[in-house]
């Protein structure tokens, strides 16, 4: 199974500043035949289900604000929130869909306002 | 728009059974694979089970294999999770989720239902 490890477990960022969340997979999730990274990012606010933010590691879902961006390849990935807003307070998860089953998630990163 | 609505959660004693349902609307249900994902209180996300668009293929997490059964009724646009031999560590919110590709259950999960809470306790 591919193990997904996020860092940090929690972080506090000032409003308007940049938040960076890292995700590392235990093996590459890059499929060489199509050069796509099989990685997604989700946002979960308290009492709500997770919401998809990004897929293919860097493709933003329609309607997601452009302050959210994903980057990385192979085993190392980053979710960046540029210009943190109060509504961005949430837990963020990465997930791989390269080697399934099982579909595996990172442990989550809790983002708060400093 | 696409909507997934789970039901069937509740309090159940250890060793007993429970069946969850997920009613789908807003898309051609019979064309897409479906999944169950759970989240224990205060914990992260754990994938539970997957079923292909036609119900012919199923996959399970090791933690539920042999105890849970995923199924679907495409005539009713409904996904099910039959849970047997429930244990305290099965206590969680259970979400159903769609995957994006026609006739395949790979990919990311979007959208998710609101979830239904299952509490296993004596």
PDB file of C-alpha atoms in Angstrom:
ATOM      1  CA  UNK A   1       0.000   0.000   0.000  1.00  0.00           C
ATOM      2  CA  UNK A   2       1.128   3.555  -0.665  1.00  0.00           C
ATOM      3  CA  UNK A   3       1.520   5.525   2.539  1.00  0.00           C
ATOM      4  CA  UNK A   4       0.801   9.246   2.372  1.00  0.00           C
ATOM      5  CA  UNK A   5       2.496  11.483   4.933  1.00  0.00           C
ATOM      6  CA  UNK A   6       1.603  15.136   5.356  1.00  0.00           C
ATOM      7  CA  UNK A   7       3.563  17.861   7.077  1.00  0.00           C
ATOM      8  CA  UNK A   8       3.066  19.706   9.241  1.00  0.00           C
ATOM      9  CA  UNK A   9       0.197  18.218  11.244  1.00  0.00           C
ATOM     10  CA  UNK A  10      -1.008  21.729  11.968  1.00  0.00           C
ATOM     11  CA  UNK A  11      -0.037  25.266  11.136  1.00  0.00           C
ATOM     12  CA  UNK A  12      -1.148  28.783  11.910  1.00  0.00           C
ATOM     13  CA  UNK A  13      -0.844  31.481   9.287  1.00  0.00           C
ATOM     14  CA  UNK A  14      -1.771  35.150   9.361  1.00  0.00           C
ATOM     15  CA  UNK A  15      -4.568  36.434   7.179  1.00  0.00           C
ATOM     16  CA  UNK A  16      -3.293  37.402   3.760  1.00  0.00           C
ATOM     17  CA  UNK A  17      -0.147  35.331   4.125  1.00  0.00           C
ATOM     18  CA  UNK A  18       0.807  32.090   2.369  1.00  0.00           C
ATOM     19  CA  UNK A  19       0.121  28.631   3.758  1.00  0.00           C
ATOM     20  CA  UNK A  20       2.105  25.646   2.522  1.00  0.00           C
ATOM     21  CA  UNK A  21       1.161  22.038   3.173  1.00  0.00           C
ATOM     22  CA  UNK A  22       3.369  19.156   2.107  1.00  0.00           C
ATOM     23  CA  UNK A  23       2.461  15.598   1.154  1.00  0.00           C
ATOM     24  CA  UNK A  24       4.896  12.769   0.560  1.00  0.00           C
ATOM     25  CA  UNK A  25       4.013   9.373  -0.886  1.00  0.00           C
ATOM     26  CA  UNK A  26       5.939   6.209  -0.032  1.00  0.00           C
ATOM     27  CA  UNK A  27       6.311   5.480  -3.749  1.00  0.00           C
ATOM     28  CA  UNK A  28       5.908   7.489  -6.893  1.00  0.00           C
ATOM     29  CA  UNK A  29       2.376   8.302  -8.022  1.00  0.00           C
ATOM     30  CA  UNK A  30       3.551   9.519 -11.421  1.00  0.00           C
ATOM     31  CA  UNK A  31       2.243   7.373 -14.258  1.00  0.00           C
ATOM     32  CA  UNK A  32       4.902   7.537 -16.926  1.00  0.00           C
ATOM     33  CA  UNK A  33       2.650   6.693 -19.874  1.00  0.00           C
ATOM     34  CA  UNK A  34       0.592   9.875 -19.493  1.00  0.00           C
ATOM     35  CA  UNK A  35       2.945  11.922 -17.286  1.00  0.00           C
ATOM     36  CA  UNK A  36       0.192  12.502 -14.740  1.00  0.00           C
ATOM     37  CA  UNK A  37       0.538  12.454 -10.977  1.00  0.00           C
ATOM     38  CA  UNK A  38      -2.349  10.549  -9.422  1.00  0.00           C
ATOM     39  CA  UNK A  39      -2.798  12.840  -6.440  1.00  0.00           C
ATOM     40  CA  UNK A  40      -5.723  14.892  -5.136  1.00  0.00           C
ATOM     41  CA  UNK A  41      -6.203  17.480  -2.397  1.00  0.00           C
ATOM     42  CA  UNK A  42      -9.327  17.952  -0.278  1.00  0.00           C
ATOM     43  CA  UNK A  43     -10.543  20.578   2.170  1.00  0.00           C
ATOM     44  CA  UNK A  44     -12.733  19.639   5.112  1.00  0.00           C
ATOM     45  CA  UNK A  45     -14.388  22.240   7.305  1.00  0.00           C
ATOM     46  CA  UNK A  46     -15.848  21.295  10.702  1.00  0.00           C
ATOM     47  CA  UNK A  47     -19.069  19.347  10.432  1.00  0.00           C
ATOM     48  CA  UNK A  48     -18.836  19.098   6.652  1.00  0.00           C
ATOM     49  CA  UNK A  49     -17.751  16.397   4.219  1.00  0.00           C
ATOM     50  CA  UNK A  50     -14.455  16.781   2.388  1.00  0.00           C
ATOM     51  CA  UNK A  51     -14.492  18.858  -0.773  1.00  0.00           C
ATOM     52  CA  UNK A  52     -12.237  18.278  -3.742  1.00  0.00           C
ATOM     53  CA  UNK A  53      -9.842  21.137  -4.425  1.00  0.00           C
ATOM     54  CA  UNK A  54      -7.231  19.754  -6.823  1.00  0.00           C
ATOM     55  CA  UNK A  55      -6.689  16.609  -8.880  1.00  0.00           C
ATOM     56  CA  UNK A  56      -3.826  15.394 -11.083  1.00  0.00           C
ATOM     57  CA  UNK A  57      -1.681  17.142  -8.428  1.00  0.00           C
ATOM     58  CA  UNK A  58      -2.142  20.595  -9.943  1.00  0.00           C
ATOM     59  CA  UNK A  59      -5.515  20.856 -11.726  1.00  0.00           C
ATOM     60  CA  UNK A  60      -7.852  23.078  -9.784  1.00  0.00           C
ATOM     61  CA  UNK A  61     -11.475  21.959  -9.705  1.00  0.00           C
ATOM     62  CA  UNK A  62     -13.830  24.419 -11.367  1.00  0.00           C
ATOM     63  CA  UNK A  63     -15.046  26.995  -8.863  1.00  0.00           C
ATOM     64  CA  UNK A  64     -12.104  26.627  -6.491  1.00  0.00           C
ATOM     65  CA  UNK A  65     -10.481  30.017  -5.856  1.00  0.00           C
ATOM     66  CA  UNK A  66      -7.205  30.523  -7.664  1.00  0.00           C
ATOM     67  CA  UNK A  67      -5.399  31.202  -4.393  1.00  0.00           C
ATOM     68  CA  UNK A  68      -5.313  27.411  -4.069  1.00  0.00           C
ATOM     69  CA  UNK A  69      -2.581  25.745  -6.095  1.00  0.00           C
ATOM     70  CA  UNK A  70      -0.978  22.334  -6.197  1.00  0.00           C
ATOM     71  CA  UNK A  71       2.508  21.400  -7.276  1.00  0.00           C
ATOM     72  CA  UNK A  72       5.028  18.603  -7.171  1.00  0.00           C
ATOM     73  CA  UNK A  73       5.699  15.326  -8.910  1.00  0.00           C
ATOM     74  CA  UNK A  74       6.682  11.761  -8.175  1.00  0.00           C
ATOM     75  CA  UNK A  75       6.627  11.485  -4.401  1.00  0.00           C
ATOM     76  CA  UNK A  76       6.635  15.080  -3.148  1.00  0.00           C
ATOM     77  CA  UNK A  77       3.703  17.438  -3.414  1.00  0.00           C
ATOM     78  CA  UNK A  78       2.622  20.808  -2.065  1.00  0.00           C
ATOM     79  CA  UNK A  79      -0.682  22.583  -1.575  1.00  0.00           C
ATOM     80  CA  UNK A  80      -0.236  26.334  -1.422  1.00  0.00           C
ATOM     81  CA  UNK A  81      -2.856  28.817  -0.306  1.00  0.00           C
ATOM     82  CA  UNK A  82      -1.812  32.299  -1.313  1.00  0.00           C
ATOM     83  CA  UNK A  83      -3.435  35.119   0.602  1.00  0.00           C
ATOM     84  CA  UNK A  84      -5.114  33.197   3.397  1.00  0.00           C
ATOM     85  CA  UNK A  85      -8.777  34.016   3.985  1.00  0.00           C
ATOM     86  CA  UNK A  86     -10.841  33.316   7.123  1.00  0.00           C
ATOM     87  CA  UNK A  87     -12.922  30.747   5.226  1.00  0.00           C
ATOM     88  CA  UNK A  88      -9.789  28.693   4.511  1.00  0.00           C
ATOM     89  CA  UNK A  89      -9.645  27.457   8.100  1.00  0.00           C
ATOM     90  CA  UNK A  90     -10.030  23.713   7.649  1.00  0.00           C
ATOM     91  CA  UNK A  91      -8.263  20.382   7.611  1.00  0.00           C
ATOM     92  CA  UNK A  92      -6.575  19.531   4.331  1.00  0.00           C
ATOM     93  CA  UNK A  93      -5.937  16.007   3.052  1.00  0.00           C
ATOM     94  CA  UNK A  94      -3.936  14.598   0.182  1.00  0.00           C
ATOM     95  CA  UNK A  95      -4.935  11.322  -1.454  1.00  0.00           C
ATOM     96  CA  UNK A  96      -3.333   9.018  -3.985  1.00  0.00           C
ATOM     97  CA  UNK A  97      -5.291   7.145  -6.635  1.00  0.00           C
ATOM     98  CA  UNK A  98      -2.294   5.652  -8.453  1.00  0.00           C
ATOM     99  CA  UNK A  99      -2.051   2.238  -6.840  1.00  0.00           C
ATOM    100  CA  UNK A 100      -5.472   1.032  -5.813  1.00  0.00           C
ATOM    101  CA  UNK A 101      -6.958  -0.564  -3.892  1.00  0.00           C
ATOM    102  CA  UNK A 102      -6.566   0.809  -1.370  1.00  0.00           C
ATOM    103  CA  UNK A 103      -7.106   4.505  -2.002  1.00  0.00           C
ATOM    104  CA  UNK A 104      -5.037   6.161   0.706  1.00  0.00           C
ATOM    105  CA  UNK A 105      -5.092   9.555   2.382  1.00  0.00           C
ATOM    106  CA  UNK A 106      -2.593  11.585   4.314  1.00  0.00           C
ATOM    107  CA  UNK A 107      -3.316  12.059   8.004  1.00  0.00           C
ATOM    108  CA  UNK A 108      -4.518  15.628   7.462  1.00  0.00           C
ATOM    109  CA  UNK A 109      -3.146  19.082   8.186  1.00  0.00           C
ATOM    110  CA  UNK A 110      -5.124  21.472  10.353  1.00  0.00           C
ATOM    111  CA  UNK A 111      -4.870  25.075   9.167  1.00  0.00           C
ATOM    112  CA  UNK A 112      -5.691  27.895  11.566  1.00  0.00           C
ATOM    113  CA  UNK A 113      -5.431  31.666  11.595  1.00  0.00           C
ATOM    114  CA  UNK A 114      -2.552  33.153  13.548  1.00  0.00           C
TER     115      UNK A 114
ATOM    116  CA  UNK B   1     -26.743  19.012  -9.604  1.00  0.00           C
ATOM    117  CA  UNK B   2     -25.155  15.831  -8.304  1.00  0.00           C
ATOM    118  CA  UNK B   3     -26.448  14.881  -4.889  1.00  0.00           C
ATOM    119  CA  UNK B   4     -25.567  11.977  -2.611  1.00  0.00           C
ATOM    120  CA  UNK B   5     -27.622  11.404   0.523  1.00  0.00           C
ATOM    121  CA  UNK B   6     -26.629   8.775   3.048  1.00  0.00           C
ATOM    122  CA  UNK B   7     -28.972   7.181   5.562  1.00  0.00           C
ATOM    123  CA  UNK B   8     -29.164   4.236   7.903  1.00  0.00           C
ATOM    124  CA  UNK B   9     -26.663   5.230  10.563  1.00  0.00           C
ATOM    125  CA  UNK B  10     -27.358   4.909  14.267  1.00  0.00           C
ATOM    126  CA  UNK B  11     -26.287   3.223  17.471  1.00  0.00           C
ATOM    127  CA  UNK B  12     -25.705  -0.523  17.253  1.00  0.00           C
ATOM    128  CA  UNK B  13     -24.299  -3.063  19.674  1.00  0.00           C
ATOM    129  CA  UNK B  14     -20.981  -4.781  19.011  1.00  0.00           C
ATOM    130  CA  UNK B  15     -21.396  -7.882  16.892  1.00  0.00           C
ATOM    131  CA  UNK B  16     -24.637  -6.693  15.319  1.00  0.00           C
ATOM    132  CA  UNK B  17     -25.337  -5.640  11.740  1.00  0.00           C
ATOM    133  CA  UNK B  18     -26.358  -2.448  10.010  1.00  0.00           C
ATOM    134  CA  UNK B  19     -26.999  -1.398   6.420  1.00  0.00           C
ATOM    135  CA  UNK B  20     -26.232   2.057   5.086  1.00  0.00           C
ATOM    136  CA  UNK B  21     -27.792   3.533   1.952  1.00  0.00           C
ATOM    137  CA  UNK B  22     -26.693   6.314  -0.349  1.00  0.00           C
ATOM    138  CA  UNK B  23     -29.318   7.785  -2.667  1.00  0.00           C
ATOM    139  CA  UNK B  24     -27.852   9.378  -5.766  1.00  0.00           C
ATOM    140  CA  UNK B  25     -29.368  11.964  -8.067  1.00  0.00           C
ATOM    141  CA  UNK B  26     -28.322  14.471 -10.690  1.00  0.00           C
ATOM    142  CA  UNK B  27     -26.214  12.091 -12.750  1.00  0.00           C
ATOM    143  CA  UNK B  28     -26.452   8.734 -14.525  1.00  0.00           C
ATOM    144  CA  UNK B  29     -25.710   6.590 -11.489  1.00  0.00           C
ATOM    145  CA  UNK B  30     -25.296   3.377 -13.477  1.00  0.00           C
ATOM    146  CA  UNK B  31     -22.301   4.814 -15.361  1.00  0.00           C
ATOM    147  CA  UNK B  32     -20.000   5.456 -12.401  1.00  0.00           C
ATOM    148  CA  UNK B  33     -18.116   3.546  -9.781  1.00  0.00           C
ATOM    149  CA  UNK B  34     -18.924   4.437  -6.191  1.00  0.00           C
ATOM    150  CA  UNK B  35     -17.078   4.330  -2.883  1.00  0.00           C
ATOM    151  CA  UNK B  36     -17.565   4.417   0.852  1.00  0.00           C
ATOM    152  CA  UNK B  37     -15.098   6.376   2.989  1.00  0.00           C
ATOM    153  CA  UNK B  38     -15.282   6.692   6.765  1.00  0.00           C
ATOM    154  CA  UNK B  39     -13.977   9.058   9.403  1.00  0.00           C
ATOM    155  CA  UNK B  40     -13.744   8.097  13.048  1.00  0.00           C
ATOM    156  CA  UNK B  41     -14.491  10.918  15.511  1.00  0.00           C
ATOM    157  CA  UNK B  42     -11.659  13.433  15.451  1.00  0.00           C
ATOM    158  CA  UNK B  43      -9.629  11.291  13.037  1.00  0.00           C
ATOM    159  CA  UNK B  44      -8.678  11.276   9.382  1.00  0.00           C
ATOM    160  CA  UNK B  45     -10.229   9.726   6.294  1.00  0.00           C
ATOM    161  CA  UNK B  46     -10.169   5.981   5.650  1.00  0.00           C
ATOM    162  CA  UNK B  47     -11.290   4.410   2.391  1.00  0.00           C
ATOM    163  CA  UNK B  48     -13.645   1.486   3.075  1.00  0.00           C
ATOM    164  CA  UNK B  49     -14.986  -0.057  -0.132  1.00  0.00           C
ATOM    165  CA  UNK B  50     -15.530   0.413  -3.855  1.00  0.00           C
ATOM    166  CA  UNK B  51     -17.963  -0.996  -6.398  1.00  0.00           C
ATOM    167  CA  UNK B  52     -17.813  -0.829 -10.163  1.00  0.00           C
ATOM    168  CA  UNK B  53     -20.502   0.889 -12.228  1.00  0.00           C
ATOM    169  CA  UNK B  54     -22.333  -2.380 -12.858  1.00  0.00           C
ATOM    170  CA  UNK B  55     -21.706  -3.982  -9.473  1.00  0.00           C
ATOM    171  CA  UNK B  56     -19.575  -6.757 -10.926  1.00  0.00           C
ATOM    172  CA  UNK B  57     -16.376  -5.745  -9.123  1.00  0.00           C
ATOM    173  CA  UNK B  58     -15.880  -4.844  -5.498  1.00  0.00           C
ATOM    174  CA  UNK B  59     -12.870  -3.955  -3.350  1.00  0.00           C
ATOM    175  CA  UNK B  60     -12.479  -3.605   0.396  1.00  0.00           C
ATOM    176  CA  UNK B  61     -10.068  -2.233   2.932  1.00  0.00           C
ATOM    177  CA  UNK B  62      -8.364  -4.961   4.935  1.00  0.00           C
ATOM    178  CA  UNK B  63      -9.997  -3.590   8.085  1.00  0.00           C
ATOM    179  CA  UNK B  64     -13.493  -4.478   6.832  1.00  0.00           C
ATOM    180  CA  UNK B  65     -12.861  -7.379   4.457  1.00  0.00           C
ATOM    181  CA  UNK B  66     -15.111 -10.327   5.230  1.00  0.00           C
ATOM    182  CA  UNK B  67     -17.422  -8.209   7.402  1.00  0.00           C
ATOM    183  CA  UNK B  68     -18.703  -5.465   5.067  1.00  0.00           C
ATOM    184  CA  UNK B  69     -20.367  -5.820   1.660  1.00  0.00           C
ATOM    185  CA  UNK B  70     -20.774  -3.002  -0.833  1.00  0.00           C
ATOM    186  CA  UNK B  71     -23.524  -3.274  -3.407  1.00  0.00           C
ATOM    187  CA  UNK B  72     -25.692  -1.133  -5.635  1.00  0.00           C
ATOM    188  CA  UNK B  73     -29.124  -1.113  -7.198  1.00  0.00           C
ATOM    189  CA  UNK B  74     -28.894   0.874 -10.394  1.00  0.00           C
ATOM    190  CA  UNK B  75     -32.659   0.707 -10.896  1.00  0.00           C
ATOM    191  CA  UNK B  76     -33.037   2.622  -7.631  1.00  0.00           C
ATOM    192  CA  UNK B  77     -29.948   4.839  -7.990  1.00  0.00           C
ATOM    193  CA  UNK B  78     -28.828   3.604  -4.601  1.00  0.00           C
ATOM    194  CA  UNK B  79     -25.539   2.425  -3.120  1.00  0.00           C
ATOM    195  CA  UNK B  80     -25.423   0.196  -0.042  1.00  0.00           C
ATOM    196  CA  UNK B  81     -22.982  -0.855   2.625  1.00  0.00           C
ATOM    197  CA  UNK B  82     -23.959  -3.946   4.562  1.00  0.00           C
ATOM    198  CA  UNK B  83     -21.956  -4.088   7.785  1.00  0.00           C
ATOM    199  CA  UNK B  84     -21.763  -7.263   9.849  1.00  0.00           C
ATOM    200  CA  UNK B  85     -19.911  -8.150  13.052  1.00  0.00           C
ATOM    201  CA  UNK B  86     -19.568  -4.506  13.947  1.00  0.00           C
ATOM    202  CA  UNK B  87     -16.830  -3.482  16.353  1.00  0.00           C
ATOM    203  CA  UNK B  88     -16.218  -0.377  18.423  1.00  0.00           C
ATOM    204  CA  UNK B  89     -13.513   0.735  16.005  1.00  0.00           C
ATOM    205  CA  UNK B  90     -16.079   0.830  13.198  1.00  0.00           C
ATOM    206  CA  UNK B  91     -17.580   3.892  14.895  1.00  0.00           C
ATOM    207  CA  UNK B  92     -17.349   6.669  12.317  1.00  0.00           C
ATOM    208  CA  UNK B  93     -19.133   8.954   9.928  1.00  0.00           C
ATOM    209  CA  UNK B  94     -19.593   7.029   6.693  1.00  0.00           C
ATOM    210  CA  UNK B  95     -19.536   8.977   3.444  1.00  0.00           C
ATOM    211  CA  UNK B  96     -20.428   7.804  -0.030  1.00  0.00           C
ATOM    212  CA  UNK B  97     -18.549   9.358  -2.902  1.00  0.00           C
ATOM    213  CA  UNK B  98     -18.518   9.312  -6.689  1.00  0.00           C
ATOM    214  CA  UNK B  99     -15.483   8.961  -8.921  1.00  0.00           C
ATOM    215  CA  UNK B 100     -15.129  10.971 -12.125  1.00  0.00           C
ATOM    216  CA  UNK B 101     -14.599   8.399 -14.841  1.00  0.00           C
ATOM    217  CA  UNK B 102     -17.203   6.536 -16.837  1.00  0.00           C
ATOM    218  CA  UNK B 103     -17.309   2.793 -16.161  1.00  0.00           C
ATOM    219  CA  UNK B 104     -14.242   2.811 -13.871  1.00  0.00           C
ATOM    220  CA  UNK B 105     -13.885   3.154 -10.126  1.00  0.00           C
ATOM    221  CA  UNK B 106     -10.483   4.784 -10.121  1.00  0.00           C
ATOM    222  CA  UNK B 107      -9.743   8.416  -9.532  1.00  0.00           C
ATOM    223  CA  UNK B 108     -10.511  11.047  -6.973  1.00  0.00           C
ATOM    224  CA  UNK B 109     -13.691  11.399  -4.935  1.00  0.00           C
ATOM    225  CA  UNK B 110     -16.133  14.097  -5.926  1.00  0.00           C
ATOM    226  CA  UNK B 111     -18.693  14.796  -4.729  1.00  0.00           C
ATOM    227  CA  UNK B 112     -19.181  13.367  -1.252  1.00  0.00           C
ATOM    228  CA  UNK B 113     -22.424  12.930   0.598  1.00  0.00           C
ATOM    229  CA  UNK B 114     -23.035  14.599   3.955  1.00  0.00           C
ATOM    230  CA  UNK B 115     -22.320  11.373   5.806  1.00  0.00           C
ATOM    231  CA  UNK B 116     -24.155   9.196   8.299  1.00  0.00           C
ATOM    232  CA  UNK B 117     -22.857   8.435  11.793  1.00  0.00           C
ATOM    233  CA  UNK B 118     -22.514   4.862  12.950  1.00  0.00           C
ATOM    234  CA  UNK B 119     -21.846   4.344  16.644  1.00  0.00           C
ATOM    235  CA  UNK B 120     -20.970   0.854  17.827  1.00  0.00           C
ATOM    236  CA  UNK B 121     -21.497   0.654  21.554  1.00  0.00           C
ATOM    237  CA  UNK B 122     -23.098  -1.558  24.151  1.00  0.00           C
TER     238      UNK B 122
END
